Amino acid sequence: MLDILFDKKLKNGNFIVNELNSHVRFVHKMQFDKAVQSIEACSKKVDEEIALATDSAIGNRRNQLFILSVYVKMLQEYLDFWGKIFKAEYPESWSSIQNILDLLRVLKKFNRDHETFNLKFIEEQVTGFEKLYPYKIFASTEMILKDVECSICGKDFYSLECDHLGGELYDGQMARGIVNKIDSVSAVALVENPKDKRCVMMLENTEANFRLVAYLPKVIKELKISPWNIEGVRQTRRKKEIGEFEIERHDMCPCGSEKSFGECCELVGYVELPHMDVIINKKQSLEIKQD
Amino acid sequence: MDKNNDVKCECESVEFNLDKYTKKVKNKSDFYRKGILVLPYEKWGSFDCSPFMSTTFDFVKWIKHNTDMKENISVLDGKEKRIAALHSAQIWFPLVYLFSDVSLPIYLNLVANYLYDKLRGALTTDKYEVRLEALIEDKKNKITKKFLFEGSYQALKEISKKVDLDKMLENR
């Protein structure tokens, strides 16, 4: 779908590719304001292309342009995420992560080539960053819906009168159910695997709560690298000497096993703690090139 | 019952009268007495209504669009329809009644193909759980059997491939 950028029929194709690549270079140079300007310029040109694609015979082109607009939106969210990280707005950056991931799901569904447009890279990086946040339990609602209309045809979305499938593209629009009336809400459950991870119990923006996330801007500054040099985050375990802990046999083991220390790490002679490795690649090149 | 790695896969004979069940739905639409009949749940959670799960109509529309089962699936739909929306990442399939011309493996194959299509955009870290419940007409013995599955999408695919579902149903 995104290969529409290389389609010669696209009036602004070269301009958009050039601006996307300028944005990559600006992020590399840590010039985020300029990167934002490049992506805004792309967004305007994509809107122009959508306005030009009025011929009803080119429904597929409108679908391609819709996906291109999702791609540009995802890159805007990505820049927004880093903006929040550098301003130490860690709780707010969680929503940016979820926005990026939702847009990536759409892109992955419709775009088979994950390499050329850096989708695979961004997915691995951002899903890695997710692990750095303290949010593990989420709120999930259970409700009864009464009146839900289709975003495409306006008919009852939950009926066979409406022919549209949720999440599919129709002439440049994605079919969605618009909830007009909620009959009742039965519960808000606490779950580990919710549909929407934005529903979290907000934590105070303190060093203790966001220690791991705060490591990201720190590592970028100290190593003089850019966000493009971070490939992702790897969860590992690191051995520590027992002497480093002030602990009794009957205390809970610090490794997180929920066993007593005497029944756990004391038996093996060391404590294995969860550890996060940020994977750095200084030779990363992310400019978009046509194969 | 097989319970492995948080997978629930069970089959049992149940008391079920389709005519009584369908009578409860007011102003119901026409439905076929063949193939797959999608039913509202009699009750769901603490709600005082018989809702359809939110996946229901998307699943039925997908079958009608993408398979040759178009004439073999209908929904016991009433005017006072309610939709239950869950915001966990569990994909809760509708309650279905399988008439004897559709086997459980055929139904599970439809479910697996639907999921494959729906989850095309899933990220490598996404974990989707599946829940499905099917009432199966056993015309020969004049009984109904209930099949229930709860587990990961991966486990569902494995069960569809490895477990002899017809044999599992015969033994219950």
XYZ file of C-alpha atoms in Angstrom:
463
model
C 0.000 0.000 0.000
C 2.709 2.528 0.960
C 4.526 1.902 -2.315
C 2.027 4.403 -3.742
C 4.785 6.892 -2.809
C 6.795 5.622 -5.771
C 3.819 5.753 -8.143
C 4.549 8.297 -10.889
C 0.850 9.207 -11.039
C 1.166 10.684 -7.550
C 1.665 14.427 -8.032
C 3.513 15.005 -4.741
C 5.205 11.597 -4.406
C 8.813 12.858 -4.734
C 8.141 15.784 -2.412
C 6.702 13.497 0.291
C 9.603 11.000 0.028
C 12.116 13.871 0.264
C 10.380 15.338 3.318
C 10.154 11.910 4.972
C 13.894 11.488 4.467
C 14.580 15.037 5.727
C 12.608 14.113 8.856
C 14.808 11.011 9.312
C 17.950 13.168 9.049
C 16.585 15.824 11.437
C 15.791 13.164 14.059
C 19.326 11.831 13.621
C 20.658 15.337 14.275
C 18.232 15.731 17.207
C 16.567 18.699 15.459
C 13.033 17.778 16.435
C 11.357 21.087 15.504
C 12.588 20.706 11.939
C 11.538 17.032 11.886
C 8.027 18.071 12.968
C 7.921 20.684 10.173
C 8.897 18.055 7.571
C 6.162 15.681 8.726
C 3.603 18.515 8.761
C 4.591 19.331 5.163
C 4.074 15.633 4.261
C 0.686 15.650 5.952
C -0.475 18.675 3.919
C 0.657 17.098 0.648
C -1.091 13.789 1.493
C -4.305 15.756 2.175
C -3.884 17.433 -1.226
C -3.506 14.037 -2.902
C -6.645 12.763 -1.136
C -8.557 15.832 -2.365
C -7.321 15.171 -5.915
C -8.396 11.483 -5.887
C -12.075 12.171 -6.566
C -12.670 9.778 -9.438
C -14.895 6.966 -8.160
C -12.997 4.507 -10.367
C -9.934 4.844 -8.155
C -11.310 3.573 -4.847
C -8.176 1.492 -4.337
C -6.032 4.617 -4.721
C -8.065 6.310 -2.014
C -7.433 3.302 0.228
C -3.708 3.599 -0.485
C -3.787 7.308 0.332
C -5.670 6.573 3.548
C -2.857 4.224 4.575
C -0.274 6.843 3.613
C -2.076 9.362 5.852
C -2.007 6.789 8.689
C 1.748 6.404 8.146
C 2.326 10.160 8.374
C 0.094 10.347 11.467
C 2.111 7.536 13.053
C 5.347 9.470 12.444
C 3.751 12.582 14.002
C 2.828 10.532 17.063
C 6.364 9.144 17.135
C 7.840 12.652 17.237
C 5.262 13.632 19.835
C 6.371 10.672 21.965
C 10.012 11.815 21.897
C 8.954 15.393 22.601
C 7.274 14.177 25.800
C 10.239 11.991 26.723
C 12.678 14.903 26.432
C 10.334 17.094 28.501
C 10.154 14.289 31.118
C 6.366 13.986 30.627
C 6.541 10.240 31.190
C 2.923 9.463 32.196
C 1.648 11.378 29.111
C 4.125 9.590 26.826
C 2.332 6.292 27.592
C -0.694 7.433 25.541
C 1.629 8.406 22.667
C 3.062 4.873 22.722
C -0.451 3.412 22.509
C -1.345 5.786 19.643
C 1.771 4.703 17.726
C 0.992 1.008 18.285
C -2.649 1.364 17.175
C -1.553 3.100 13.965
C 1.129 0.446 13.420
C -1.558 -2.265 13.639
C -3.452 -0.584 10.799
C -0.284 -0.186 8.743
C 0.761 -3.780 9.346
C -2.663 -5.048 8.311
C -2.658 -3.310 4.941
C 1.005 -2.897 4.103
C 2.960 -6.094 3.420
C 6.385 -4.454 3.184
C 7.435 -3.747 6.760
C 11.110 -3.073 6.023
C 11.189 -0.226 3.443
C 9.120 2.128 5.546
C 10.776 1.262 8.891
C 7.580 -0.217 10.319
C 9.394 -3.279 11.677
C 12.049 -1.077 13.283
C 9.503 1.235 14.933
C 7.380 -1.726 16.108
C 10.369 -3.448 17.752
C 11.586 -0.211 19.290
C 8.255 1.011 20.651
C 7.032 -2.375 21.925
C 10.390 -2.527 23.728
C 9.772 0.889 25.298
C 6.374 -0.341 26.522
C 8.209 -2.729 28.854
C 9.950 0.200 30.570
C 6.692 1.606 31.958
C 5.288 0.634 35.346
C 1.786 -0.102 33.983
C 0.923 -3.775 34.351
C -2.773 -3.729 35.338
C -5.440 -1.967 33.286
C -9.074 -1.001 33.669
C -11.490 -2.708 31.309
C -15.188 -1.897 31.027
C -18.039 -4.338 30.445
C -21.091 -2.702 28.913
C -24.240 -3.219 26.904
C -24.547 -1.137 23.745
C -27.877 -0.176 22.266
C -27.405 2.060 19.241
C -24.268 1.639 17.140
C -24.133 3.006 13.596
C -21.727 2.214 10.796
C -19.282 5.036 9.983
C -19.672 4.264 6.267
C -23.384 3.649 5.608
C -24.998 4.905 8.822
C -27.000 1.688 9.238
C -27.021 -0.485 12.367
C -23.380 -1.653 12.547
C -24.353 -4.759 14.513
C -26.797 -6.105 11.947
C -26.775 -7.757 8.554
C -28.416 -4.646 7.036
C -24.963 -3.084 7.136
C -22.567 -4.806 4.785
C -19.343 -3.288 6.139
C -16.694 -5.136 8.103
C -15.079 -3.319 11.020
C -11.500 -2.220 10.353
C -11.704 -2.746 6.573
C -11.240 0.047 4.037
C -13.991 1.303 1.780
C -13.112 3.967 -0.770
C -10.561 5.641 1.486
C -12.430 5.275 4.769
C -12.154 2.706 7.544
C -15.409 1.103 8.710
C -16.032 1.673 12.411
C -18.989 1.363 14.740
C -20.083 4.701 16.230
C -21.691 4.113 19.623
C -24.652 6.474 20.034
C -26.141 4.935 23.150
C -24.781 2.818 25.979
C -27.562 0.877 27.656
C -25.674 0.053 30.844
C -22.219 -0.461 32.293
C -21.882 -3.510 34.496
C -18.342 -3.349 35.719
C -14.871 -1.994 35.368
C -12.623 -4.992 35.654
C -8.893 -4.932 36.324
C -7.094 -6.997 33.700
C -3.554 -7.662 32.503
C -4.439 -7.877 28.820
C -6.953 -5.148 27.902
C -8.249 -3.993 24.551
C -7.036 -0.481 25.296
C -3.938 0.023 27.432
C -4.630 3.720 27.868
C -6.973 2.933 30.774
C -4.364 2.914 33.533
C -4.255 4.113 37.094
C -2.146 7.226 36.537
C 1.017 7.249 38.584
C 2.767 10.325 39.841
C 5.637 11.424 37.604
C 8.430 10.536 40.014
C 11.874 9.087 39.548
C 10.787 5.949 41.432
C 7.812 5.288 39.131
C 9.471 6.061 35.802
C 13.115 5.209 36.498
C 13.436 2.944 33.450
C 11.716 5.354 31.029
C 13.894 8.204 32.280
C 16.895 6.148 31.206
C 16.004 6.752 27.514
C 16.801 10.502 27.306
C 19.753 9.929 29.607
C 21.315 7.265 27.367
C 20.726 9.419 24.258
C 22.480 12.414 25.813
C 25.343 10.450 27.363
C 26.149 8.396 24.260
C 25.438 11.309 21.868
C 23.116 9.183 19.798
C 19.609 9.744 18.397
C 16.324 7.826 18.832
C 17.027 6.077 15.519
C 20.055 4.419 17.126
C 17.930 2.578 19.680
C 16.868 -0.723 18.188
C 14.777 -1.839 21.122
C 14.784 -3.162 24.632
C 15.722 -6.694 25.631
C 14.491 -8.220 28.881
C 17.238 -10.202 30.541
C 18.235 -11.300 34.049
C 21.387 -10.206 35.841
C 23.169 -12.063 38.644
C 23.941 -10.180 41.868
C 25.999 -11.253 44.866
C 23.883 -12.197 47.896
C 26.067 -9.859 49.989
C 24.583 -6.875 48.121
C 21.229 -7.462 49.844
C 20.283 -7.005 53.470
C 17.976 -9.967 53.709
C 16.903 -12.735 56.083
C 16.012 -16.335 55.089
C 12.277 -15.863 55.733
C 12.054 -12.574 53.745
C 10.519 -12.528 50.268
C 13.193 -13.234 47.686
C 14.260 -10.021 45.874
C 14.255 -11.842 42.503
C 10.456 -11.536 42.376
C 9.672 -15.271 42.545
C 7.243 -14.693 45.451
C 9.029 -17.473 47.401
C 10.981 -16.915 50.594
C 14.661 -16.088 50.112
C 15.632 -19.306 51.937
C 13.637 -21.422 49.493
C 14.820 -19.547 46.429
C 18.017 -17.649 45.534
C 19.852 -18.541 48.782
C 19.889 -22.151 47.550
C 21.769 -21.229 44.342
C 24.088 -18.725 45.989
C 23.215 -15.611 43.961
C 20.182 -13.375 43.230
C 18.970 -13.093 39.652
C 17.185 -9.795 39.042
C 15.128 -8.763 36.007
C 17.179 -6.426 33.833
C 16.497 -4.329 30.751
C 19.125 -3.872 28.045
C 18.661 -0.947 25.656
C 20.029 -2.147 22.304
C 22.071 0.499 20.482
C 22.997 0.450 16.795
C 25.083 3.445 15.755
C 25.109 2.527 12.059
C 21.365 2.603 11.572
C 20.191 4.058 8.224
C 16.470 4.668 8.003
C 16.046 6.737 4.862
C 13.375 5.527 2.477
C 14.733 4.146 -0.782
C 12.906 2.543 -3.660
C 14.153 -1.017 -4.300
C -11.730 -31.547 29.934
C -8.243 -30.613 28.830
C -6.718 -27.845 30.855
C -3.217 -27.005 29.784
C -1.392 -23.676 29.823
C -4.644 -21.866 30.613
C -6.490 -23.617 27.809
C -9.980 -24.873 28.476
C -11.407 -27.255 25.905
C -14.435 -29.245 27.018
C -17.352 -31.097 25.560
C -20.461 -32.418 27.305
C -24.057 -33.467 26.656
C -26.520 -30.760 27.707
C -30.259 -30.258 28.050
C -31.122 -27.856 25.283
C -34.350 -27.242 23.443
C -33.850 -25.035 20.405
C -37.571 -24.321 19.947
C -37.935 -23.140 23.552
C -34.812 -20.998 23.187
C -35.952 -19.350 19.969
C -39.410 -18.616 21.419
C -37.810 -16.311 23.976
C -36.602 -13.904 21.274
C -39.320 -11.335 20.575
C -40.036 -10.173 16.998
C -37.351 -12.479 15.715
C -36.148 -12.483 12.133
C -36.432 -15.555 9.898
C -33.713 -18.119 10.265
C -32.676 -21.316 8.542
C -32.995 -24.688 10.263
C -29.723 -25.775 8.765
C -26.053 -24.889 8.907
C -25.004 -22.459 11.644
C -27.549 -20.569 13.724
C -26.137 -17.698 15.756
C -27.954 -17.205 19.068
C -27.957 -14.432 21.628
C -26.582 -15.464 25.023
C -29.450 -16.255 27.387
C -27.830 -14.123 30.043
C -24.511 -12.366 30.309
C -22.816 -11.290 33.519
C -25.060 -9.249 35.756
C -27.063 -7.793 32.852
C -30.763 -8.438 32.684
C -30.900 -9.041 28.919
C -29.903 -11.589 26.261
C -27.113 -9.928 24.338
C -25.000 -10.781 21.331
C -21.258 -10.431 21.733
C -19.785 -7.521 19.777
C -17.845 -9.888 17.470
C -21.070 -11.561 16.311
C -22.120 -9.542 13.291
C -18.605 -8.921 12.055
C -18.014 -12.691 12.124
C -21.287 -13.465 10.300
C -20.666 -10.752 7.688
C -17.136 -12.066 7.189
C -18.482 -15.602 6.578
C -21.000 -14.246 4.071
C -18.311 -12.209 2.255
C -15.479 -14.702 2.248
C -16.791 -18.261 2.256
C -19.313 -20.407 0.405
C -21.366 -20.703 3.643
C -23.476 -17.633 2.767
C -26.728 -19.598 2.711
C -25.739 -21.719 5.698
C -25.561 -19.127 8.432
C -28.338 -17.110 10.021
C -28.793 -15.030 13.147
C -31.632 -15.319 15.640
C -32.010 -11.576 15.727
C -34.792 -9.696 17.495
C -35.869 -6.061 17.460
C -34.805 -5.529 21.067
C -31.238 -6.496 20.299
C -28.438 -5.650 22.746
C -24.686 -5.871 22.195
C -22.249 -6.830 24.940
C -18.898 -5.063 24.642
C -15.894 -6.358 26.507
C -12.772 -4.283 26.646
C -10.351 -7.074 27.366
C -8.270 -8.462 24.521
C -10.436 -11.602 24.508
C -12.219 -12.288 21.240
C -15.545 -13.680 22.367
C -17.334 -15.533 19.585
C -21.129 -15.772 19.499
C -23.044 -18.706 20.855
C -23.868 -20.904 17.865
C -26.114 -23.881 17.241
C -24.630 -26.268 14.684
C -27.251 -28.277 12.833
C -26.132 -31.733 11.826
C -25.124 -30.648 8.311
C -22.209 -28.615 9.738
C -19.521 -30.356 11.770
C -17.542 -28.832 14.617
C -14.216 -29.049 12.665
C -15.810 -27.069 9.803
C -16.991 -24.415 12.258
C -13.601 -24.214 13.981
C -11.965 -23.865 10.591
C -14.188 -20.850 9.862
C -13.259 -19.353 13.237
C -9.527 -19.888 12.602
C -9.721 -18.340 9.117
C -11.672 -15.352 10.449
C -9.081 -14.815 13.186
C -6.211 -15.111 10.708
C -7.799 -12.364 8.620
C -8.744 -10.130 11.573
C -5.355 -10.380 13.226
C -3.311 -9.537 10.119
C -2.208 -6.336 11.796
C -1.391 -7.879 15.192
C 1.946 -6.816 16.638
C 4.450 -9.473 17.668
C 3.801 -8.667 21.331
C -0.025 -8.762 21.076
C -1.666 -11.636 22.903
C -5.211 -12.505 21.884
C -7.418 -14.859 23.850
C -10.363 -16.597 22.228
C -13.606 -17.840 23.733
C -16.160 -19.820 21.799
C -19.154 -21.912 22.637
C -21.058 -24.163 20.229
C -24.177 -26.271 20.748
C -24.072 -29.260 18.439
C -27.092 -31.153 17.221
C -26.656 -34.940 17.453
C -29.566 -36.047 15.305
C -28.790 -39.764 15.608
C -28.931 -39.825 19.407
C -31.416 -36.932 19.667
C -29.220 -35.004 22.069
C -27.281 -31.730 22.109
C -23.616 -31.467 22.949
C -21.875 -28.334 24.081
C -18.320 -27.507 23.045
C -16.460 -24.781 24.933
C -13.018 -23.414 24.170
C -11.107 -20.740 26.047
C -7.461 -20.082 25.315
C -4.997 -18.419 23.031
C -5.401 -18.127 19.266
C -2.320 -20.365 18.944
C -3.906 -23.050 21.164
C -7.085 -22.932 19.096
C -5.101 -23.559 15.907
C -3.316 -26.492 17.550
C -6.550 -28.025 18.800
C -8.114 -27.725 15.339
C -5.131 -29.572 13.844
C -4.237 -32.152 16.490
C -7.420 -33.121 18.295
C -9.868 -35.512 16.675
C -12.914 -33.394 17.487
C -15.425 -35.855 16.023
C -14.064 -38.557 18.323
C -14.089 -36.176 21.275
C -17.775 -35.467 20.657
C -18.653 -39.147 20.227
C -17.181 -40.014 23.628
C -19.283 -37.465 25.531
